[in-house]
Amino acid sequence: GTGSNILSALQDLFWLLKSKAEKQLQIISVLQWVLTFLIMGIACTLILMYILCTDCWAIAALYLAWLVFDWNTPKKGGRRSQWVRNWAIWRYFRDYFPIRLVKTHNLLTTRNYIFGYHPHGIMGLGAFCNFSTEATGVSQKFPGIRPYLATLAGNFRMPILRDYLMSGGICPVNRDSIDYILSKNGSGNAIVIVVGGAAESLNCTPGKNSVTLKNRKGFVKLALRHGADLVPVYSFGENEVYKQMIFEEGSWGRWIQKKFQKHIGFAPCIFHGRGLFSSNTWGLLPYSKPITTVVGEPITIPKIDSPSQKDVDFYHSIYVDSLIKLFDKYKSKFGLPETEVLEVN
């Protein structure tokens, strides 16, 4: 009996230690992505400049030469790596929240798609995990479909960061890149655009389900020009992982944010999550709240080389209705009351 008790105690200790180790690996995996998002581009630029001033300048010079040669690669779909997309670190990243990907309809590999991702949140954590890694099984759930998450073009001017982003299938959210992927890269491509962008991130806060969409019609025009089907995507919980200081319209804080958004392309948010060692302190780590990304039914879009404003408005209204229906259908399954309404701004 004593031996059995000792064995049982050792087993309990083993599982406890394993659980703690997994939790620490989850925290590390999320922290590295947060730091990548916030400072990797600037840090790598400064390091490269420093190396140019040392005896190892030849290494930096060779990379800069490669950078010039490779400058247009992001505009041509990038350089994805299945090895990077399948790193074990992304599975720990997924389990920290956890993040889930829900498929509602099949997608034909003979078509191209534009996924409209909502809401932006602070960092678009659900968009990254689901479409730039294989942690939630996007390739198994949508066989033959190649997702490309579109983000700020400025990120691809940063050394090292650009290569890291491209390895996950991330591309610039500009017309050249999207035109190339949808017209010169065959079929089965899915461009994931976080439609609300920086403007939407300024209003994200826990408990609020709102999207910036009424005047965002450029993605619909692109879909019409290429005959790419539109797919509404809603991520329940994206707004729950960070708390943000919201500045009212007309305040000095909102004025500064809008100036940054207009001239630089992103809006600086004042936000916080939990601390590195305790969930009861403030820090850069997001709160471990579940994020569930639901991919809706594709909307068949005709190919119109020069779509009129009437055409754009018509398919935009269909898209908005489809997004609202998707939200209403799944909201109660993921913790929201039936009375919750999606606010479309």
PDB file of N, CA and C in Angstrom, residues 112 114 175 178-180 182-183 221-228 301-304:
ATOM      1  N   ASN A 112     -10.932  31.733 -56.245  1.00  0.00           N
ATOM      2  CA  ASN A 112     -10.127  32.536 -55.328  1.00  0.00           C
ATOM      3  C   ASN A 112     -11.062  33.257 -54.374  1.00  0.00           C
ATOM      4  N   ILE A 114     -11.600  36.327 -51.018  1.00  0.00           N
ATOM      5  CA  ILE A 114     -11.181  37.375 -50.101  1.00  0.00           C
ATOM      6  C   ILE A 114     -11.947  37.171 -48.807  1.00  0.00           C
ATOM      7  N   ARG A 175      -2.660  47.040 -53.299  1.00  0.00           N
ATOM      8  CA  ARG A 175      -3.282  46.575 -54.538  1.00  0.00           C
ATOM      9  C   ARG A 175      -2.348  45.678 -55.351  1.00  0.00           C
ATOM     10  N   ILE A 178      -2.247  42.105 -53.802  1.00  0.00           N
ATOM     11  CA  ILE A 178      -3.530  41.402 -53.929  1.00  0.00           C
ATOM     12  C   ILE A 178      -3.828  41.085 -55.390  1.00  0.00           C
ATOM     13  N   ASP A 179      -3.547  42.032 -56.300  1.00  0.00           N
ATOM     14  CA  ASP A 179      -3.768  41.784 -57.729  1.00  0.00           C
ATOM     15  C   ASP A 179      -2.944  40.592 -58.208  1.00  0.00           C
ATOM     16  N   TYR A 180      -1.687  40.512 -57.761  1.00  0.00           N
ATOM     17  CA  TYR A 180      -0.820  39.417 -58.194  1.00  0.00           C
ATOM     18  C   TYR A 180      -1.350  38.069 -57.710  1.00  0.00           C
ATOM     19  N   LEU A 182      -4.343  37.185 -56.787  1.00  0.00           N
ATOM     20  CA  LEU A 182      -5.658  36.807 -57.316  1.00  0.00           C
ATOM     21  C   LEU A 182      -5.690  36.636 -58.835  1.00  0.00           C
ATOM     22  N   SER A 183      -4.638  37.080 -59.534  1.00  0.00           N
ATOM     23  CA  SER A 183      -4.683  36.993 -60.996  1.00  0.00           C
ATOM     24  C   SER A 183      -3.525  36.191 -61.599  1.00  0.00           C
ATOM     25  N   LYS A 221     -14.616  45.977 -54.173  1.00  0.00           N
ATOM     26  CA  LYS A 221     -14.222  46.351 -55.540  1.00  0.00           C
ATOM     27  C   LYS A 221     -13.133  45.424 -56.064  1.00  0.00           C
ATOM     28  N   LEU A 222     -12.170  45.084 -55.214  1.00  0.00           N
ATOM     29  CA  LEU A 222     -11.117  44.143 -55.606  1.00  0.00           C
ATOM     30  C   LEU A 222     -11.703  42.777 -55.942  1.00  0.00           C
ATOM     31  N   ALA A 223     -12.652  42.341 -55.132  1.00  0.00           N
ATOM     32  CA  ALA A 223     -13.289  41.038 -55.375  1.00  0.00           C
ATOM     33  C   ALA A 223     -14.003  41.028 -56.725  1.00  0.00           C
ATOM     34  N   LEU A 224     -14.677  42.123 -57.056  1.00  0.00           N
ATOM     35  CA  LEU A 224     -15.391  42.209 -58.334  1.00  0.00           C
ATOM     36  C   LEU A 224     -14.414  42.232 -59.513  1.00  0.00           C
ATOM     37  N   ARG A 225     -13.326  42.957 -59.373  1.00  0.00           N
ATOM     38  CA  ARG A 225     -12.356  43.046 -60.465  1.00  0.00           C
ATOM     39  C   ARG A 225     -11.728  41.696 -60.776  1.00  0.00           C
ATOM     40  N   HIS A 226     -11.613  40.853 -59.772  1.00  0.00           N
ATOM     41  CA  HIS A 226     -10.959  39.547 -59.971  1.00  0.00           C
ATOM     42  C   HIS A 226     -11.944  38.377 -59.961  1.00  0.00           C
ATOM     43  N   GLY A 227     -13.204  38.646 -59.675  1.00  0.00           N
ATOM     44  CA  GLY A 227     -14.164  37.557 -59.583  1.00  0.00           C
ATOM     45  C   GLY A 227     -13.853  36.627 -58.427  1.00  0.00           C
ATOM     46  N   ALA A 228     -13.358  37.211 -57.333  1.00  0.00           N
ATOM     47  CA  ALA A 228     -13.015  36.426 -56.132  1.00  0.00           C
ATOM     48  C   ALA A 228     -14.186  36.441 -55.162  1.00  0.00           C
ATOM     49  N   ILE A 301     -19.140  35.991 -56.349  1.00  0.00           N
ATOM     50  CA  ILE A 301     -18.943  37.322 -56.913  1.00  0.00           C
ATOM     51  C   ILE A 301     -18.600  37.193 -58.401  1.00  0.00           C
ATOM     52  N   PRO A 302     -19.304  37.940 -59.277  1.00  0.00           N
ATOM     53  CA  PRO A 302     -18.967  37.901 -60.707  1.00  0.00           C
ATOM     54  C   PRO A 302     -17.708  38.705 -61.002  1.00  0.00           C
ATOM     55  N   LYS A 303     -17.079  38.420 -62.113  1.00  0.00           N
ATOM     56  CA  LYS A 303     -15.882  39.175 -62.510  1.00  0.00           C
ATOM     57  C   LYS A 303     -16.314  40.356 -63.372  1.00  0.00           C
ATOM     58  N   ILE A 304     -16.048  41.565 -62.882  1.00  0.00           N
ATOM     59  CA  ILE A 304     -16.380  42.795 -63.610  1.00  0.00           C
ATOM     60  C   ILE A 304     -15.114  43.646 -63.653  1.00  0.00           C
TER      61      ILE A 304
END
